[in-house]
mmCIF file of C-alpha atoms in Angstrom:
data_model
loop_
_atom_site.group_PDB
_atom_site.id
_atom_site.type_symbol
_atom_site.label_atom_id
_atom_site.label_comp_id
_atom_site.label_asym_id
_atom_site.label_seq_id
_atom_site.Cartn_x
_atom_site.Cartn_y
_atom_site.Cartn_z
ATOM 1 C CA MET A 1 -14.439 -37.992 45.205
ATOM 2 C CA GLU A 2 -15.766 -36.764 41.856
ATOM 3 C CA LEU A 3 -17.073 -33.367 40.817
ATOM 4 C CA ALA A 4 -20.563 -33.039 39.355
ATOM 5 C CA GLN A 5 -20.721 -34.136 35.730
ATOM 6 C CA ARG A 6 -22.477 -30.941 34.660
ATOM 7 C CA LEU A 7 -19.270 -28.996 35.345
ATOM 8 C CA GLY A 8 -17.917 -30.568 32.180
ATOM 9 C CA ARG A 9 -20.507 -28.534 30.268
ATOM 10 C CA LEU A 10 -19.514 -25.248 31.890
ATOM 11 C CA GLY A 11 -17.471 -22.848 29.797
ATOM 12 C CA THR A 12 -15.804 -19.612 30.833
ATOM 13 C CA GLU A 13 -15.280 -16.029 29.766
ATOM 14 C CA THR A 14 -12.372 -16.645 27.451
ATOM 15 C CA ALA A 15 -10.907 -13.142 27.663
ATOM 16 C CA PHE A 16 -9.746 -14.014 31.171
ATOM 17 C CA GLU A 17 -7.671 -16.856 29.741
ATOM 18 C CA VAL A 18 -5.921 -14.366 27.467
ATOM 19 C CA SER A 19 -5.310 -12.221 30.547
ATOM 20 C CA ARG A 20 -3.356 -15.070 32.113
ATOM 21 C CA THR A 21 -1.139 -15.442 29.042
ATOM 22 C CA ALA A 22 -0.517 -11.694 28.919
ATOM 23 C CA ALA A 23 0.282 -11.598 32.635
ATOM 24 C CA GLU A 24 2.814 -14.394 32.244
ATOM 25 C CA TRP A 25 4.562 -12.462 29.459
ATOM 26 C CA ALA A 26 4.495 -9.265 31.534
ATOM 27 C CA ALA A 27 5.984 -11.130 34.524
ATOM 28 C CA LYS A 28 9.073 -11.743 32.405
ATOM 29 C CA GLY A 29 9.629 -8.009 32.168
ATOM 30 C CA ASN A 30 7.814 -7.304 28.913
ATOM 31 C CA ARG A 31 5.530 -4.323 28.211
ATOM 32 C CA ILE A 32 1.908 -5.339 27.588
ATOM 33 C CA TYR A 33 -0.784 -3.411 25.727
ATOM 34 C CA PRO A 34 -3.989 -5.099 27.003
ATOM 35 C CA PHE A 35 -6.600 -4.989 24.267
ATOM 36 C CA HIS A 36 -8.016 -8.339 25.358
ATOM 37 C CA LEU A 37 -10.328 -7.617 28.302
ATOM 38 C CA GLY A 38 -13.404 -5.416 28.049
ATOM 39 C CA ASP A 39 -12.780 -3.639 31.335
ATOM 40 C CA ILE A 40 -12.640 0.144 31.756
ATOM 41 C CA ASP A 41 -9.607 1.837 33.288
ATOM 42 C CA LEU A 42 -11.519 5.078 33.925
ATOM 43 C CA ALA A 43 -12.727 6.015 37.400
ATOM 44 C CA THR A 44 -16.356 5.655 38.422
ATOM 45 C CA PRO A 45 -17.801 9.201 38.582
ATOM 46 C CA ALA A 46 -17.226 10.806 41.995
ATOM 47 C CA ASN A 47 -20.900 11.483 42.750
ATOM 48 C CA ILE A 48 -21.635 7.755 42.518
ATOM 49 C CA VAL A 49 -18.786 6.896 44.895
ATOM 50 C CA GLU A 50 -20.001 9.562 47.329
ATOM 51 C CA ALA A 51 -23.529 8.135 47.244
ATOM 52 C CA MET A 52 -22.173 4.717 48.152
ATOM 53 C CA ASP A 53 -20.135 6.160 51.023
ATOM 54 C CA LYS A 54 -23.204 7.999 52.280
ATOM 55 C CA ALA A 55 -25.293 4.827 52.148
ATOM 56 C CA ILE A 56 -22.673 2.947 54.161
ATOM 57 C CA ALA A 57 -22.531 5.767 56.720
ATOM 58 C CA GLU A 58 -26.316 5.590 57.025
ATOM 59 C CA GLY A 59 -26.134 1.881 57.790
ATOM 60 C CA ARG A 60 -27.330 0.487 54.451
ATOM 61 C CA THR A 61 -25.156 -2.561 55.006
ATOM 62 C CA GLY A 62 -27.669 -5.281 55.813
ATOM 63 C CA TYR A 63 -30.010 -7.460 53.808
ATOM 64 C CA CYS A 64 -32.552 -5.863 51.501
ATOM 65 C CA PRO A 65 -35.341 -7.259 49.271
ATOM 66 C CA GLY A 66 -34.185 -9.952 46.852
ATOM 67 C CA ALA A 67 -35.801 -8.114 43.943
ATOM 68 C CA GLY A 68 -33.921 -4.907 44.792
ATOM 69 C CA ILE A 69 -34.664 -1.855 46.903
ATOM 70 C CA PRO A 70 -37.958 -0.232 45.842
ATOM 71 C CA LEU A 71 -36.342 3.140 45.071
ATOM 72 C CA LEU A 72 -33.864 1.673 42.574
ATOM 73 C CA ARG A 73 -36.561 -0.416 40.903
ATOM 74 C CA GLU A 74 -38.713 2.679 40.504
ATOM 75 C CA VAL A 75 -35.825 4.732 39.086
ATOM 76 C CA LEU A 76 -34.815 1.969 36.687
ATOM 77 C CA ALA A 77 -38.366 1.451 35.472
ATOM 78 C CA GLU A 78 -38.732 5.126 34.659
ATOM 79 C CA ASP A 79 -35.304 5.518 33.049
ATOM 80 C CA ILE A 80 -35.243 2.315 31.014
ATOM 81 C CA GLY A 81 -38.801 2.813 29.825
ATOM 82 C CA ALA A 82 -38.257 6.444 28.830
ATOM 83 C CA LYS A 83 -35.087 5.670 26.856
ATOM 84 C CA ARG A 84 -36.813 2.865 24.959
ATOM 85 C CA GLY A 85 -40.195 4.459 24.402
ATOM 86 C CA MET A 86 -42.090 1.834 26.377
ATOM 87 C CA ALA A 87 -43.987 1.593 29.648
ATOM 88 C CA VAL A 88 -42.087 -0.237 32.385
ATOM 89 C CA THR A 89 -43.393 -0.766 35.919
ATOM 90 C CA PRO A 90 -41.239 -1.365 39.018
ATOM 91 C CA GLY A 91 -42.785 -4.832 39.237
ATOM 92 C CA GLN A 92 -41.064 -5.719 35.963
ATOM 93 C CA VAL A 93 -37.628 -4.797 37.327
ATOM 94 C CA THR A 94 -35.349 -7.043 39.361
ATOM 95 C CA VAL A 95 -31.907 -5.934 40.507
ATOM 96 C CA HIS A 96 -28.924 -8.268 40.114
ATOM 97 C CA PRO A 97 -25.199 -8.253 40.956
ATOM 98 C CA GLY A 98 -24.226 -7.266 37.416
ATOM 99 C CA GLY A 99 -25.697 -7.942 34.001
ATOM 100 C CA LYS A 100 -24.202 -11.424 33.649
ATOM 101 C CA PRO A 101 -26.526 -13.060 36.256
ATOM 102 C CA VAL A 102 -29.471 -12.070 34.072
ATOM 103 C CA ILE A 103 -28.209 -14.513 31.429
ATOM 104 C CA THR A 104 -28.085 -17.339 33.958
ATOM 105 C CA LYS A 105 -31.491 -16.566 35.433
ATOM 106 C CA PHE A 106 -33.107 -16.233 32.000
ATOM 107 C CA ILE A 107 -31.905 -19.760 31.217
ATOM 108 C CA GLN A 108 -32.889 -21.138 34.640
ATOM 109 C CA ALA A 109 -36.369 -19.627 34.600
ATOM 110 C CA LEU A 110 -37.387 -20.176 30.981
ATOM 111 C CA MET A 111 -35.490 -23.181 29.566
ATOM 112 C CA ASP A 112 -36.070 -26.816 30.458
ATOM 113 C CA PRO A 113 -33.439 -29.522 29.825
ATOM 114 C CA GLY A 114 -33.562 -30.521 26.173
ATOM 115 C CA ASP A 115 -34.992 -27.187 25.007
ATOM 116 C CA GLU A 116 -33.122 -25.437 22.221
ATOM 117 C CA VAL A 117 -31.896 -21.863 22.605
ATOM 118 C CA LEU A 118 -30.498 -19.892 19.677
ATOM 119 C CA TYR A 119 -27.536 -17.657 20.422
ATOM 120 C CA PRO A 120 -25.126 -15.473 18.419
ATOM 121 C CA ASN A 121 -21.762 -16.798 17.256
ATOM 122 C CA PRO A 122 -19.378 -14.976 17.347
ATOM 123 C CA GLY A 123 -20.919 -13.928 20.625
ATOM 124 C CA TYR A 124 -20.432 -13.538 24.339
ATOM 125 C CA PRO A 125 -19.229 -17.000 25.462
ATOM 126 C CA ILE A 126 -21.361 -17.107 28.605
ATOM 127 C CA TYR A 127 -24.511 -17.609 26.504
ATOM 128 C CA GLU A 128 -23.409 -21.014 25.239
ATOM 129 C CA SER A 129 -21.886 -21.943 28.577
ATOM 130 C CA GLN A 130 -25.087 -21.393 30.539
ATOM 131 C CA ILE A 131 -27.389 -23.043 28.001
ATOM 132 C CA GLU A 132 -25.309 -26.212 28.037
ATOM 133 C CA TYR A 133 -24.652 -26.163 31.783
ATOM 134 C CA PHE A 134 -28.376 -26.229 32.534
ATOM 135 C CA GLY A 135 -29.022 -29.034 30.063
ATOM 136 C CA GLY A 136 -30.260 -27.127 27.056
ATOM 137 C CA VAL A 137 -29.240 -27.476 23.432
ATOM 138 C CA ALA A 138 -27.190 -24.458 22.357
ATOM 139 C CA ARG A 139 -27.702 -23.652 18.676
ATOM 140 C CA ALA A 140 -25.440 -20.969 17.233
ATOM 141 C CA TYR A 141 -26.542 -18.540 14.551
ATOM 142 C CA ARG A 142 -23.990 -16.664 12.484
ATOM 143 C CA TYR A 143 -23.253 -13.224 11.108
ATOM 144 C CA ILE A 144 -22.472 -12.229 7.532
ATOM 145 C CA PRO A 145 -19.763 -9.616 6.818
ATOM 146 C CA THR A 146 -21.115 -6.416 5.238
ATOM 147 C CA PRO A 147 -19.446 -3.119 4.221
ATOM 148 C CA ALA A 148 -20.835 -1.594 7.431
ATOM 149 C CA GLY A 149 -19.765 -4.467 9.684
ATOM 150 C CA PHE A 150 -21.899 -7.581 10.153
ATOM 151 C CA ALA A 151 -25.510 -8.684 9.774
ATOM 152 C CA ILE A 152 -27.380 -11.629 11.275
ATOM 153 C CA ASP A 153 -27.868 -14.486 8.801
ATOM 154 C CA LEU A 154 -31.645 -14.377 9.082
ATOM 155 C CA GLU A 155 -32.155 -17.218 6.608
ATOM 156 C CA GLN A 156 -30.047 -19.462 8.812
ATOM 157 C CA VAL A 157 -32.006 -18.395 11.912
ATOM 158 C CA ARG A 158 -35.287 -19.221 10.182
ATOM 159 C CA SER A 159 -33.990 -22.663 9.211
ATOM 160 C CA MET A 160 -32.934 -23.442 12.792
ATOM 161 C CA ILE A 161 -36.281 -22.932 14.513
ATOM 162 C CA GLY A 162 -38.040 -26.181 15.314
ATOM 163 C CA PRO A 163 -40.505 -27.673 17.799
ATOM 164 C CA ARG A 164 -37.941 -27.696 20.649
ATOM 165 C CA THR A 165 -36.819 -24.088 20.130
ATOM 166 C CA LYS A 166 -37.695 -22.177 23.299
ATOM 167 C CA ALA A 167 -35.784 -18.921 23.113
ATOM 168 C CA ILE A 168 -33.390 -16.719 21.189
ATOM 169 C CA ILE A 169 -30.617 -14.612 22.669
ATOM 170 C CA TYR A 170 -30.325 -11.339 20.768
ATOM 171 C CA ASN A 171 -27.415 -8.983 21.349
ATOM 172 C CA ASP A 172 -27.923 -5.740 19.455
ATOM 173 C CA LEU A 173 -24.793 -3.547 19.840
ATOM 174 C CA GLN A 174 -22.886 -6.770 19.995
ATOM 175 C CA ASN A 175 -19.838 -8.004 21.866
ATOM 176 C CA PRO A 176 -17.430 -8.970 20.267
ATOM 177 C CA ILE A 177 -18.146 -7.693 16.766
ATOM 178 C CA GLY A 178 -19.672 -4.296 17.566
ATOM 179 C CA ALA A 179 -22.540 -4.975 15.144
ATOM 180 C CA GLU A 180 -25.745 -2.967 15.350
ATOM 181 C CA SER A 181 -29.034 -4.170 13.896
ATOM 182 C CA THR A 182 -30.845 -2.151 11.295
ATOM 183 C CA ASP A 183 -34.514 -1.477 12.005
ATOM 184 C CA ALA A 184 -35.394 -4.138 9.433
ATOM 185 C CA GLU A 185 -33.160 -6.756 11.053
ATOM 186 C CA ARG A 186 -34.542 -6.031 14.527
ATOM 187 C CA GLU A 187 -38.106 -6.325 13.238
ATOM 188 C CA ALA A 188 -37.256 -9.591 11.464
ATOM 189 C CA VAL A 189 -35.981 -11.119 14.714
ATOM 190 C CA ALA A 190 -39.095 -9.881 16.510
ATOM 191 C CA GLU A 191 -41.346 -11.354 13.830
ATOM 192 C CA LEU A 192 -39.698 -14.755 14.228
ATOM 193 C CA ALA A 193 -40.140 -14.595 18.004
ATOM 194 C CA ARG A 194 -43.813 -13.713 17.692
ATOM 195 C CA ARG A 195 -44.555 -16.313 15.007
ATOM 196 C CA HIS A 196 -42.838 -19.169 16.852
ATOM 197 C CA ASN A 197 -43.759 -18.052 20.382
ATOM 198 C CA LEU A 198 -40.152 -17.678 21.532
ATOM 199 C CA TRP A 199 -38.750 -16.023 24.622
ATOM 200 C CA VAL A 200 -36.134 -13.370 23.840
ATOM 201 C CA LEU A 201 -33.173 -12.297 25.940
ATOM 202 C CA SER A 202 -32.272 -8.831 24.669
ATOM 203 C CA ASP A 203 -28.743 -8.161 25.901
ATOM 204 C CA GLU A 204 -28.608 -4.356 26.031
ATOM 205 C CA ALA A 205 -25.366 -3.932 27.965
ATOM 206 C CA TYR A 206 -24.135 -1.339 25.440
ATOM 207 C CA PHE A 207 -27.470 0.412 24.800
ATOM 208 C CA GLU A 208 -26.111 3.735 26.077
ATOM 209 C CA MET A 209 -22.475 3.112 25.174
ATOM 210 C CA ARG A 210 -22.725 4.732 21.765
ATOM 211 C CA TYR A 211 -21.026 7.660 20.015
ATOM 212 C CA SER A 212 -23.616 8.582 17.386
ATOM 213 C CA GLY A 213 -27.137 7.596 16.407
ATOM 214 C CA THR A 214 -29.914 6.303 18.649
ATOM 215 C CA SER A 215 -30.325 2.905 20.258
ATOM 216 C CA HIS A 216 -33.572 0.967 19.937
ATOM 217 C CA SER A 217 -34.870 -2.003 21.905
ATOM 218 C CA ILE A 218 -36.558 -5.038 20.412
ATOM 219 C CA ALA A 219 -38.741 -5.073 23.548
ATOM 220 C CA ALA A 220 -40.446 -1.857 22.409
ATOM 221 C CA LEU A 221 -41.747 -3.429 19.179
ATOM 222 C CA PRO A 222 -45.389 -4.592 19.058
ATOM 223 C CA GLY A 223 -46.018 -7.896 20.817
ATOM 224 C CA MET A 224 -42.505 -8.101 22.258
ATOM 225 C CA ALA A 225 -42.685 -6.754 25.823
ATOM 226 C CA GLU A 226 -44.580 -9.837 26.995
ATOM 227 C CA ARG A 227 -41.905 -12.226 25.690
ATOM 228 C CA THR A 228 -38.675 -10.245 26.177
ATOM 229 C CA VAL A 229 -36.212 -9.940 29.041
ATOM 230 C CA ILE A 230 -33.955 -6.874 28.840
ATOM 231 C CA LEU A 231 -30.479 -7.191 30.314
ATOM 232 C CA TYR A 232 -29.285 -3.853 31.725
ATOM 233 C CA THR A 233 -25.972 -3.130 33.411
ATOM 234 C CA PHE A 234 -24.324 -0.182 35.137
ATOM 235 C CA SER A 235 -20.868 -1.527 34.222
ATOM 236 C CA LYS A 236 -20.308 0.246 30.921
ATOM 237 C CA LYS A 237 -21.895 3.697 30.960
ATOM 238 C CA PHE A 238 -20.870 4.443 34.531
ATOM 239 C CA ALA A 239 -17.511 2.586 34.572
ATOM 240 C CA MET A 240 -18.803 0.321 37.349
ATOM 241 C CA THR A 241 -17.552 -3.085 36.146
ATOM 242 C CA GLY A 242 -16.358 -4.185 39.586
ATOM 243 C CA TRP A 243 -19.356 -2.817 41.474
ATOM 244 C CA ARG A 244 -21.527 -5.661 40.132
ATOM 245 C CA LEU A 245 -24.834 -3.941 39.563
ATOM 246 C CA GLY A 246 -27.402 -4.605 36.863
ATOM 247 C CA CYS A 247 -31.043 -5.405 36.355
ATOM 248 C CA ALA A 248 -33.563 -7.310 34.288
ATOM 249 C CA VAL A 249 -36.771 -5.902 32.837
ATOM 250 C CA ALA A 250 -39.234 -8.711 32.188
ATOM 251 C CA PRO A 251 -42.908 -9.673 32.312
ATOM 252 C CA GLU A 252 -43.992 -9.691 35.959
ATOM 253 C CA LYS A 253 -44.306 -13.484 36.232
ATOM 254 C CA VAL A 254 -40.701 -13.767 35.040
ATOM 255 C CA SER A 255 -39.601 -11.037 37.443
ATOM 256 C CA GLU A 256 -41.184 -12.951 40.303
ATOM 257 C CA ALA A 257 -39.174 -16.029 39.302
ATOM 258 C CA PHE A 258 -36.003 -13.960 39.070
ATOM 259 C CA ALA A 259 -36.572 -12.537 42.550
ATOM 260 C CA LYS A 260 -36.967 -16.060 43.922
ATOM 261 C CA LEU A 261 -33.739 -17.113 42.211
ATOM 262 C CA ASN A 262 -32.030 -14.063 43.700
ATOM 263 C CA THR A 263 -33.109 -15.101 47.180
ATOM 264 C CA ASN A 264 -31.724 -18.596 46.588
ATOM 265 C CA ASN A 265 -28.480 -17.507 44.918
ATOM 266 C CA GLU A 266 -27.319 -14.233 46.480
ATOM 267 C CA SER A 267 -30.003 -13.257 49.020
ATOM 268 C CA CYS A 268 -29.796 -9.758 47.532
ATOM 269 C CA THR A 269 -27.595 -7.415 45.555
ATOM 270 C CA THR A 270 -25.261 -5.413 47.818
ATOM 271 C CA HIS A 271 -27.476 -2.956 49.676
ATOM 272 C CA PHE A 272 -25.331 0.189 49.606
ATOM 273 C CA VAL A 273 -24.314 -0.352 45.968
ATOM 274 C CA GLN A 274 -27.969 -0.040 44.989
ATOM 275 C CA TYR A 275 -28.060 3.512 46.395
ATOM 276 C CA ALA A 276 -25.035 4.288 44.237
ATOM 277 C CA GLY A 277 -27.113 3.049 41.312
ATOM 278 C CA VAL A 278 -29.886 5.494 42.167
ATOM 279 C CA GLU A 279 -27.368 8.334 42.098
ATOM 280 C CA ALA A 280 -25.878 7.079 38.825
ATOM 281 C CA ILE A 281 -29.222 7.501 37.098
ATOM 282 C CA LEU A 282 -30.642 10.554 38.869
ATOM 283 C CA GLY A 283 -27.425 12.481 39.545
ATOM 284 C CA GLY A 284 -25.340 14.689 37.281
ATOM 285 C CA GLN A 285 -24.320 13.090 34.003
ATOM 286 C CA SER A 286 -21.055 14.928 33.345
ATOM 287 C CA GLY A 287 -19.084 11.879 34.498
ATOM 288 C CA PRO A 288 -20.679 9.397 32.077
ATOM 289 C CA GLN A 289 -20.441 11.969 29.289
ATOM 290 C CA ALA A 290 -16.701 12.360 29.905
ATOM 291 C CA ILE A 291 -16.260 8.576 29.903
ATOM 292 C CA LEU A 292 -18.065 8.305 26.571
ATOM 293 C CA ALA A 293 -16.012 11.129 25.029
ATOM 294 C CA GLU A 294 -12.769 9.449 26.085
ATOM 295 C CA LEU A 295 -13.890 6.109 24.695
ATOM 296 C CA GLU A 296 -14.817 7.723 21.397
ATOM 297 C CA ALA A 297 -11.305 9.178 21.133
ATOM 298 C CA ARG A 298 -9.898 5.723 21.825
ATOM 299 C CA ARG A 299 -12.148 4.153 19.212
ATOM 300 C CA ASP A 300 -11.004 6.619 16.584
ATOM 301 C CA ALA A 301 -7.338 6.103 17.436
ATOM 302 C CA THR A 302 -7.675 2.314 17.394
ATOM 303 C CA ALA A 303 -9.699 2.121 14.193
ATOM 304 C CA GLY A 304 -7.469 4.596 12.388
ATOM 305 C CA LEU A 305 -4.314 2.653 13.186
ATOM 306 C CA LEU A 306 -5.852 -0.724 12.364
ATOM 307 C CA ASN A 307 -7.052 0.451 8.974
ATOM 308 C CA SER A 308 -3.559 1.790 8.221
ATOM 309 C CA MET A 309 -1.962 -1.637 8.717
ATOM 310 C CA PRO A 310 -1.180 -3.832 5.711
ATOM 311 C CA GLY A 311 -3.705 -6.618 5.306
ATOM 312 C CA VAL A 312 -6.034 -5.336 8.046
ATOM 313 C CA THR A 313 -9.517 -3.887 7.577
ATOM 314 C CA VAL A 314 -12.181 -2.993 10.118
ATOM 315 C CA ALA A 315 -15.593 -1.332 10.018
ATOM 316 C CA VAL A 316 -16.018 1.406 12.615
ATOM 317 C CA PRO A 317 -19.133 0.790 14.760
ATOM 318 C CA ASN A 318 -21.194 3.550 16.369
ATOM 319 C CA ALA A 319 -21.394 1.776 19.728
ATOM 320 C CA THR A 320 -19.679 -0.600 22.208
ATOM 321 C CA PHE A 321 -15.928 -0.414 22.809
ATOM 322 C CA TYR A 322 -14.841 -3.270 20.570
ATOM 323 C CA LEU A 323 -13.371 -3.567 17.101
ATOM 324 C CA PHE A 324 -13.324 -6.797 15.102
ATOM 325 C CA PRO A 325 -10.711 -6.410 12.363
ATOM 326 C CA ASP A 326 -10.243 -8.856 9.500
ATOM 327 C CA VAL A 327 -6.578 -9.938 9.477
ATOM 328 C CA THR A 328 -6.774 -12.680 6.844
ATOM 329 C CA GLU A 329 -4.364 -10.987 4.436
ATOM 330 C CA ALA A 330 -2.037 -9.836 7.223
ATOM 331 C CA MET A 331 -1.680 -13.406 8.445
ATOM 332 C CA ALA A 332 -0.972 -14.669 4.954
ATOM 333 C CA ALA A 333 1.697 -12.014 4.456
ATOM 334 C CA LYS A 334 3.408 -13.102 7.678
ATOM 335 C CA GLY A 335 3.160 -16.765 6.691
ATOM 336 C CA ILE A 336 1.013 -17.586 9.726
ATOM 337 C CA ALA A 337 -1.713 -20.160 9.218
ATOM 338 C CA ASP A 338 -3.829 -19.953 12.383
ATOM 339 C CA LEU A 339 -5.093 -17.372 14.862
ATOM 340 C CA PRO A 340 -3.503 -18.785 18.040
ATOM 341 C CA THR A 341 -0.058 -18.627 16.422
ATOM 342 C CA PHE A 342 -0.727 -15.109 15.147
ATOM 343 C CA ALA A 343 -1.808 -13.941 18.621
ATOM 344 C CA ALA A 344 1.208 -15.526 20.317
ATOM 345 C CA GLU A 345 3.716 -14.124 17.832
ATOM 346 C CA ALA A 346 2.136 -10.658 17.978
ATOM 347 C CA LEU A 347 2.269 -10.693 21.787
ATOM 348 C CA HIS A 348 5.911 -11.710 21.880
ATOM 349 C CA ALA A 349 6.983 -9.330 19.112
ATOM 350 C CA THR A 350 4.972 -6.258 20.120
ATOM 351 C CA GLY A 351 3.372 -6.729 23.559
ATOM 352 C CA VAL A 352 -0.086 -6.244 22.054
ATOM 353 C CA SER A 353 -2.537 -8.698 23.635
ATOM 354 C CA PHE A 354 -5.917 -9.371 22.069
ATOM 355 C CA CYS A 355 -8.646 -11.962 21.734
ATOM 356 C CA THR A 356 -9.402 -13.672 18.450
ATOM 357 C CA ARG A 357 -12.558 -14.881 16.808
ATOM 358 C CA LEU A 358 -11.860 -18.301 18.370
ATOM 359 C CA HIS A 359 -12.549 -16.911 21.849
ATOM 360 C CA PHE A 360 -16.192 -16.218 20.964
ATOM 361 C CA GLY A 361 -17.584 -19.557 19.879
ATOM 362 C CA ARG A 362 -16.680 -22.436 17.623
ATOM 363 C CA PRO A 363 -16.174 -21.358 13.990
ATOM 364 C CA GLN A 364 -19.181 -22.206 11.859
ATOM 365 C CA PRO A 365 -19.175 -24.060 8.533
ATOM 366 C CA GLY A 366 -18.148 -21.829 5.664
ATOM 367 C CA GLU A 367 -16.128 -19.325 7.682
ATOM 368 C CA ASP A 368 -13.054 -18.458 5.656
ATOM 369 C CA ARG A 369 -11.873 -15.181 7.190
ATOM 370 C CA SER A 370 -9.747 -14.559 10.284
ATOM 371 C CA TYR A 371 -10.648 -11.883 12.850
ATOM 372 C CA LEU A 372 -9.307 -10.364 16.038
ATOM 373 C CA ARG A 373 -11.259 -8.637 18.786
ATOM 374 C CA LEU A 374 -9.691 -5.553 20.323
ATOM 375 C CA ALA A 375 -11.225 -3.822 23.358
ATOM 376 C CA TYR A 376 -9.930 -0.251 23.636
ATOM 377 C CA SER A 377 -11.658 0.535 26.931
ATOM 378 C CA GLY A 378 -8.627 -0.182 29.113
ATOM 379 C CA LEU A 379 -5.901 1.867 27.419
ATOM 380 C CA PRO A 380 -5.402 5.631 27.082
ATOM 381 C CA VAL A 381 -4.900 7.030 23.593
ATOM 382 C CA GLY A 382 -1.142 7.312 24.038
ATOM 383 C CA ASP A 383 -0.813 3.622 24.866
ATOM 384 C CA ILE A 384 -3.107 2.708 21.976
ATOM 385 C CA GLN A 385 -0.904 4.640 19.577
ATOM 386 C CA GLU A 386 2.286 3.163 20.998
ATOM 387 C CA GLY A 387 1.079 -0.441 21.097
ATOM 388 C CA LEU A 388 -0.645 -0.475 17.724
ATOM 389 C CA GLY A 389 2.306 1.413 16.253
ATOM 390 C CA ARG A 390 4.470 -1.532 17.286
ATOM 391 C CA LEU A 391 1.946 -3.989 15.833
ATOM 392 C CA LYS A 392 1.897 -2.063 12.547
ATOM 393 C CA ALA A 393 5.700 -2.054 12.356
ATOM 394 C CA TRP A 394 5.729 -5.819 12.956
ATOM 395 C CA LEU A 395 3.220 -6.399 10.169
ATOM 396 C CA GLU A 396 5.212 -4.181 7.827
ATOM 397 C CA GLY A 397 8.498 -5.869 8.673
#
């Protein structure tokens, strides 16, 4: 008996593979400092938990509409629209079990086999996985290092668009590199989408996970709402990664397709969790504010230590909870030629576990620098200082 051939095109979230390696090292009695997985070790705010408990006690444990309960759709429409300066109706909102299903349903609803979809590389690995799984042609666009971090190679993007190009995946406030578009870059991507009649998936998972400045959505630019799907998740701001709650904001015909896919795939998003989502948005915000303050302290501790290490440099982003340091010179000083060897030796020498650039897409032609990705969302400041202190001592040794 054989498995379906399309499974050979299915990738995975590579950070989980690093988790397995780290767990194996920890099982041998070693201390691990887990910078590899973008999970949050902070508790979901108590008012959200209480709202879920109340919903369960009230019997909100059965099926509900595939598109989401009306109250949550109304609350999301108002909140997402207000924060982005655009009008959003409840009919444009569909609720999903997390933000990740929005990627899959965007591909299922808007891409036919053989269509080309542009996606960021380095980027979240599920983009490429889903494009290829459903028979599309995944075409990776790159980033260029800048003093402030990274910028999309817009000339490359322009050169890639052809008659089979159907969509572009755009991740402002980007995982893994933490990059944030300038207004000019965002407008340039929007102009390409309008000119070539492309669908846009705007992955806004970290829209409110920022420490300074103001987030902006490409969907709010002229001519973009009718061609853009916004991916929204409760996972980051509210420390609800395991709750699996998110939504899509899309043109109504796309939302109708998403709701139909929901009915086929999950029936509905967990009923009582949706009432917790209502409380997350409408309730007191002291919990999310405390989470953000703690993550900012972790960012500063992580960035400060990385930039103090020999041969390591990193720009400090204003959003997300990732850092993407350049370790090219550090590797050369240690006599290590490749990133997998560097990661393995660092783990065994220091206990620090991290992803590398290789976990976020195949390197593109012309890449000549080596990068790591560190997520600081799962470690308190004391552990960050201890673990990165050990990494620094190893690099200095």
